[in-house]
Backbone atoms as SQL, in Angstrom:
CREATE TABLE atoms (id INTEGER PRIMARY KEY, chain TEXT, resi INTEGER, resn TEXT, atom TEXT, x REAL, y REAL, z REAL);
INSERT INTO atoms VALUES
  (1, 'A', 1, 'MET', 'N', 150.876, 243.878, 81.886),
  (2, 'A', 1, 'MET', 'CA', 149.830, 242.966, 82.264),
  (3, 'A', 1, 'MET', 'C', 150.378, 241.945, 83.252),
  (4, 'A', 2, 'LYS', 'N', 150.294, 242.257, 84.491),
  (5, 'A', 2, 'LYS', 'CA', 150.815, 241.371, 85.523),
  (6, 'A', 2, 'LYS', 'C', 149.647, 240.609, 86.145),
  (7, 'A', 3, 'GLN', 'N', 149.750, 239.289, 86.118),
  (8, 'A', 3, 'GLN', 'CA', 148.694, 238.482, 86.708),
  (9, 'A', 3, 'GLN', 'C', 148.952, 238.321, 88.199),
  (10, 'A', 4, 'GLN', 'N', 147.872, 238.314, 88.918),
  (11, 'A', 4, 'GLN', 'CA', 147.973, 238.194, 90.358),
  (12, 'A', 4, 'GLN', 'C', 148.019, 236.710, 90.742),
  (13, 'A', 5, 'PHE', 'N', 148.967, 236.357, 91.597),
  (14, 'A', 5, 'PHE', 'CA', 149.084, 234.978, 92.056),
  (15, 'A', 5, 'PHE', 'C', 147.961, 234.693, 93.037),
  (16, 'A', 6, 'ARG', 'N', 147.167, 233.703, 92.709),
  (17, 'A', 6, 'ARG', 'CA', 146.041, 233.373, 93.581),
  (18, 'A', 6, 'ARG', 'C', 146.377, 232.179, 94.467),
  (19, 'A', 7, 'LYS', 'N', 145.655, 232.076, 95.556),
  (20, 'A', 7, 'LYS', 'CA', 145.915, 231.018, 96.526),
  (21, 'A', 7, 'LYS', 'C', 145.589, 229.636, 95.971),
  (22, 'A', 8, 'THR', 'N', 144.712, 229.561, 94.984),
  (23, 'A', 8, 'THR', 'CA', 144.339, 228.252, 94.457),
  (24, 'A', 8, 'THR', 'C', 145.465, 227.617, 93.643),
  (25, 'A', 9, 'PHE', 'N', 146.430, 228.411, 93.192),
  (26, 'A', 9, 'PHE', 'CA', 147.513, 227.855, 92.394),
  (27, 'A', 9, 'PHE', 'C', 148.497, 227.040, 93.241),
  (28, 'A', 10, 'ILE', 'N', 148.368, 227.062, 94.546),
  (29, 'A', 10, 'ILE', 'CA', 149.202, 226.221, 95.398),
  (30, 'A', 10, 'ILE', 'C', 148.803, 224.760, 95.237),
  (31, 'A', 11, 'LEU', 'N', 147.613, 224.507, 94.683),
  (32, 'A', 11, 'LEU', 'CA', 147.156, 223.138, 94.474),
  (33, 'A', 11, 'LEU', 'C', 147.939, 222.430, 93.378),
  (34, 'A', 12, 'ILE', 'N', 148.568, 223.169, 92.478),
  (35, 'A', 12, 'ILE', 'CA', 149.332, 222.553, 91.394),
  (36, 'A', 12, 'ILE', 'C', 150.523, 221.770, 91.935),
  (37, 'A', 13, 'PRO', 'N', 151.379, 222.354, 92.781),
  (38, 'A', 13, 'PRO', 'CA', 152.481, 221.535, 93.332),
  (39, 'A', 13, 'PRO', 'C', 151.998, 220.387, 94.212),
  (40, 'A', 14, 'VAL', 'N', 150.886, 220.579, 94.910),
  (41, 'A', 14, 'VAL', 'CA', 150.344, 219.505, 95.739),
  (42, 'A', 14, 'VAL', 'C', 149.883, 218.351, 94.848),
  (43, 'A', 15, 'GLY', 'N', 149.232, 218.667, 93.745),
  (44, 'A', 15, 'GLY', 'CA', 148.800, 217.641, 92.810),
  (45, 'A', 15, 'GLY', 'C', 149.970, 216.920, 92.168),
  (46, 'A', 16, 'LEU', 'N', 151.014, 217.667, 91.828),
  (47, 'A', 16, 'LEU', 'CA', 152.205, 217.039, 91.266),
  (48, 'A', 16, 'LEU', 'C', 152.881, 216.135, 92.286),
  (49, 'A', 17, 'PHE', 'N', 152.836, 216.524, 93.556),
  (50, 'A', 17, 'PHE', 'CA', 153.375, 215.664, 94.610),
  (51, 'A', 17, 'PHE', 'C', 152.591, 214.354, 94.699),
  (52, 'A', 18, 'PHE', 'N', 151.256, 214.440, 94.598),
  (53, 'A', 18, 'PHE', 'CA', 150.438, 213.228, 94.614),
  (54, 'A', 18, 'PHE', 'C', 150.812, 212.315, 93.453),
  (55, 'A', 19, 'LEU', 'N', 150.997, 212.889, 92.277),
  (56, 'A', 19, 'LEU', 'CA', 151.344, 212.088, 91.104),
  (57, 'A', 19, 'LEU', 'C', 152.701, 211.414, 91.270),
  (58, 'A', 20, 'THR', 'N', 153.696, 212.177, 91.696),
  (59, 'A', 20, 'THR', 'CA', 155.029, 211.595, 91.837),
  (60, 'A', 20, 'THR', 'C', 155.090, 210.586, 92.987),
  (61, 'A', 21, 'ALA', 'N', 154.367, 210.852, 94.058),
  (62, 'A', 21, 'ALA', 'CA', 154.343, 209.909, 95.171),
  (63, 'A', 21, 'ALA', 'C', 153.674, 208.600, 94.753),
  (64, 'A', 22, 'THR', 'N', 152.633, 208.691, 93.943),
  (65, 'A', 22, 'THR', 'CA', 151.972, 207.489, 93.462),
  (66, 'A', 22, 'THR', 'C', 152.898, 206.678, 92.573),
  (67, 'A', 23, 'ILE', 'N', 153.612, 207.352, 91.695),
  (68, 'A', 23, 'ILE', 'CA', 154.557, 206.654, 90.816),
  (69, 'A', 23, 'ILE', 'C', 155.666, 206.004, 91.643),
  (70, 'A', 24, 'ALA', 'N', 156.167, 206.718, 92.645),
  (71, 'A', 24, 'ALA', 'CA', 157.228, 206.162, 93.485),
  (72, 'A', 24, 'ALA', 'C', 156.723, 204.966, 94.286),
  (73, 'A', 25, 'LEU', 'N', 155.516, 205.050, 94.808),
  (74, 'A', 25, 'LEU', 'CA', 154.968, 203.932, 95.580),
  (75, 'A', 25, 'LEU', 'C', 154.762, 202.693, 94.723),
  (76, 'A', 26, 'THR', 'N', 154.326, 202.887, 93.487),
  (77, 'A', 26, 'THR', 'CA', 154.100, 201.724, 92.627),
  (78, 'A', 26, 'THR', 'C', 155.404, 201.058, 92.204),
  (79, 'A', 27, 'GLN', 'N', 156.513, 201.772, 92.285),
  (80, 'A', 27, 'GLN', 'CA', 157.802, 201.163, 91.964),
  (81, 'A', 27, 'GLN', 'C', 158.275, 200.211, 93.059),
  (82, 'A', 28, 'PHE', 'N', 157.923, 200.507, 94.303),
  (83, 'A', 28, 'PHE', 'CA', 158.422, 199.725, 95.427),
  (84, 'A', 28, 'PHE', 'C', 157.394, 198.769, 96.025),
  (85, 'A', 29, 'LYS', 'N', 156.133, 199.054, 95.842),
  (86, 'A', 29, 'LYS', 'CA', 155.082, 198.237, 96.453),
  (87, 'A', 29, 'LYS', 'C', 153.962, 198.056, 95.445),
  (88, 'A', 30, 'SER', 'N', 153.468, 196.833, 95.341),
  (89, 'A', 30, 'SER', 'CA', 152.348, 196.606, 94.432),
  (90, 'A', 30, 'SER', 'C', 151.073, 197.124, 95.101),
  (91, 'A', 31, 'MET', 'N', 150.314, 197.860, 94.340),
  (92, 'A', 31, 'MET', 'CA', 149.090, 198.457, 94.841),
  (93, 'A', 31, 'MET', 'C', 147.929, 197.984, 93.985),
  (94, 'A', 32, 'PRO', 'N', 146.745, 197.876, 94.573),
  (95, 'A', 32, 'PRO', 'CA', 145.575, 197.543, 93.758),
  (96, 'A', 32, 'PRO', 'C', 145.304, 198.654, 92.738),
  (97, 'A', 33, 'ASP', 'N', 144.712, 198.258, 91.627),
  (98, 'A', 33, 'ASP', 'CA', 144.436, 199.235, 90.578),
  (99, 'A', 33, 'ASP', 'C', 143.497, 200.339, 91.051),
  (100, 'A', 34, 'LEU', 'N', 142.570, 200.006, 91.922),
  (101, 'A', 34, 'LEU', 'CA', 141.626, 201.001, 92.420),
  (102, 'A', 34, 'LEU', 'C', 142.349, 202.098, 93.200),
  (103, 'A', 35, 'VAL', 'N', 143.236, 201.701, 94.104),
  (104, 'A', 35, 'VAL', 'CA', 143.974, 202.682, 94.922),
  (105, 'A', 35, 'VAL', 'C', 144.887, 203.515, 94.037),
  (106, 'A', 36, 'ARG', 'N', 145.565, 202.869, 93.121),
  (107, 'A', 36, 'ARG', 'CA', 146.469, 203.585, 92.217),
  (108, 'A', 36, 'ARG', 'C', 145.689, 204.583, 91.353),
  (109, 'A', 37, 'GLY', 'N', 144.549, 204.152, 90.839),
  (110, 'A', 37, 'GLY', 'CA', 143.727, 205.040, 90.027),
  (111, 'A', 37, 'GLY', 'C', 143.168, 206.210, 90.817),
  (112, 'A', 38, 'LEU', 'N', 142.763, 205.947, 92.058),
  (113, 'A', 38, 'LEU', 'CA', 142.245, 207.034, 92.892),
  (114, 'A', 38, 'LEU', 'C', 143.329, 208.066, 93.190),
  (115, 'A', 39, 'LEU', 'N', 144.539, 207.611, 93.495),
  (116, 'A', 39, 'LEU', 'CA', 145.621, 208.550, 93.786),
  (117, 'A', 39, 'LEU', 'C', 146.007, 209.355, 92.545),
  (118, 'A', 40, 'PHE', 'N', 146.051, 208.687, 91.386),
  (119, 'A', 40, 'PHE', 'CA', 146.318, 209.414, 90.148),
  (120, 'A', 40, 'PHE', 'C', 145.209, 210.424, 89.865),
  (121, 'A', 41, 'GLY', 'N', 143.973, 210.023, 90.094),
  (122, 'A', 41, 'GLY', 'CA', 142.842, 210.919, 89.857),
  (123, 'A', 41, 'GLY', 'C', 142.854, 212.131, 90.767),
  (124, 'A', 42, 'ILE', 'N', 143.193, 211.915, 92.015),
  (125, 'A', 42, 'ILE', 'CA', 143.287, 213.037, 92.956),
  (126, 'A', 42, 'ILE', 'C', 144.392, 213.992, 92.515),
  (127, 'A', 43, 'GLY', 'N', 145.536, 213.442, 92.119),
  (128, 'A', 43, 'GLY', 'CA', 146.643, 214.289, 91.669),
  (129, 'A', 43, 'GLY', 'C', 146.293, 215.101, 90.445),
  (130, 'A', 44, 'ILE', 'N', 145.689, 214.464, 89.451),
  (131, 'A', 44, 'ILE', 'CA', 145.310, 215.181, 88.226),
  (132, 'A', 44, 'ILE', 'C', 144.222, 216.199, 88.526),
  (133, 'A', 45, 'GLY', 'N', 143.295, 215.831, 89.405),
  (134, 'A', 45, 'GLY', 'CA', 142.237, 216.774, 89.776),
  (135, 'A', 45, 'GLY', 'C', 142.779, 218.002, 90.487),
  (136, 'A', 46, 'LEU', 'N', 143.751, 217.817, 91.364),
  (137, 'A', 46, 'LEU', 'CA', 144.343, 218.961, 92.063),
  (138, 'A', 46, 'LEU', 'C', 145.130, 219.857, 91.116),
  (139, 'A', 47, 'VAL', 'N', 145.744, 219.261, 90.096),
  (140, 'A', 47, 'VAL', 'CA', 146.472, 220.075, 89.121),
  (141, 'A', 47, 'VAL', 'C', 145.495, 220.869, 88.261),
  (142, 'A', 48, 'ALA', 'N', 144.373, 220.280, 87.900),
  (143, 'A', 48, 'ALA', 'CA', 143.414, 220.931, 87.006),
  (144, 'A', 48, 'ALA', 'C', 142.471, 221.892, 87.733),
  (145, 'A', 49, 'LEU', 'N', 142.296, 221.733, 89.019),
  (146, 'A', 49, 'LEU', 'CA', 141.313, 222.514, 89.766),
  (147, 'A', 49, 'LEU', 'C', 141.522, 224.030, 89.694),
  (148, 'A', 50, 'PRO', 'N', 142.726, 224.566, 89.828),
  (149, 'A', 50, 'PRO', 'CA', 142.865, 226.026, 89.745),
  (150, 'A', 50, 'PRO', 'C', 142.438, 226.592, 88.389),
  (151, 'A', 51, 'PHE', 'N', 142.590, 225.813, 87.325),
  (152, 'A', 51, 'PHE', 'CA', 142.193, 226.298, 86.007),
  (153, 'A', 51, 'PHE', 'C', 140.692, 226.213, 85.810),
  (154, 'A', 52, 'VAL', 'N', 140.047, 225.259, 86.480),
  (155, 'A', 52, 'VAL', 'CA', 138.603, 225.137, 86.404),
  (156, 'A', 52, 'VAL', 'C', 137.943, 226.254, 87.212),
  (157, 'A', 53, 'LEU', 'N', 138.528, 226.588, 88.342),
  (158, 'A', 53, 'LEU', 'CA', 137.968, 227.613, 89.217),
  (159, 'A', 53, 'LEU', 'C', 138.345, 229.029, 88.810),
  (160, 'A', 54, 'LYS', 'N', 139.117, 229.148, 87.737),
  (161, 'A', 54, 'LYS', 'CA', 139.563, 230.470, 87.290),
  (162, 'A', 54, 'LYS', 'C', 138.361, 231.330, 86.936),
  (163, 'A', 55, 'LYS', 'N', 138.309, 232.517, 87.507),
  (164, 'A', 55, 'LYS', 'CA', 137.184, 233.419, 87.251),
  (165, 'A', 55, 'LYS', 'C', 137.550, 234.412, 86.157),
  (166, 'A', 56, 'VAL', 'N', 136.638, 234.631, 85.250),
  (167, 'A', 56, 'VAL', 'CA', 136.838, 235.588, 84.180),
  (168, 'A', 56, 'VAL', 'C', 136.208, 236.906, 84.609),
  (169, 'A', 57, 'LYS', 'N', 136.986, 237.975, 84.490),
  (170, 'A', 57, 'LYS', 'CA', 136.464, 239.280, 84.859),
  (171, 'A', 57, 'LYS', 'C', 135.440, 239.731, 83.813),
  (172, 'A', 58, 'PRO', 'N', 134.252, 240.119, 84.235),
  (173, 'A', 58, 'PRO', 'CA', 133.247, 240.541, 83.265),
  (174, 'A', 58, 'PRO', 'C', 133.570, 241.910, 82.670),
  (175, 'A', 59, 'GLY', 'N', 133.292, 242.059, 81.382),
  (176, 'A', 59, 'GLY', 'CA', 133.393, 243.345, 80.724),
  (177, 'A', 59, 'GLY', 'C', 134.794, 243.785, 80.361),
  (178, 'A', 60, 'GLY', 'N', 135.699, 242.882, 80.129),
  (179, 'A', 60, 'GLY', 'CA', 137.033, 243.315, 79.755),
  (180, 'A', 60, 'GLY', 'C', 137.923, 242.164, 79.345),
  (181, 'A', 61, 'CYS', 'N', 139.042, 242.541, 78.781),
  (182, 'A', 61, 'CYS', 'CA', 140.005, 241.528, 78.362),
  (183, 'A', 61, 'CYS', 'C', 141.066, 241.343, 79.411);
């Protein structure tokens, strides 16, 4: 049972980059809570998006 690597899974490393970049920026520069929250939200959304868009094949396991 080999799963096929889909193009949407490239969003996971991009989302992790957003998260780590946000954490690094907050260590060196004070940011408003709105900007920090938006960047965290974008990062978490990009990590979760490939799993939300995952298509289930009809009629089989």
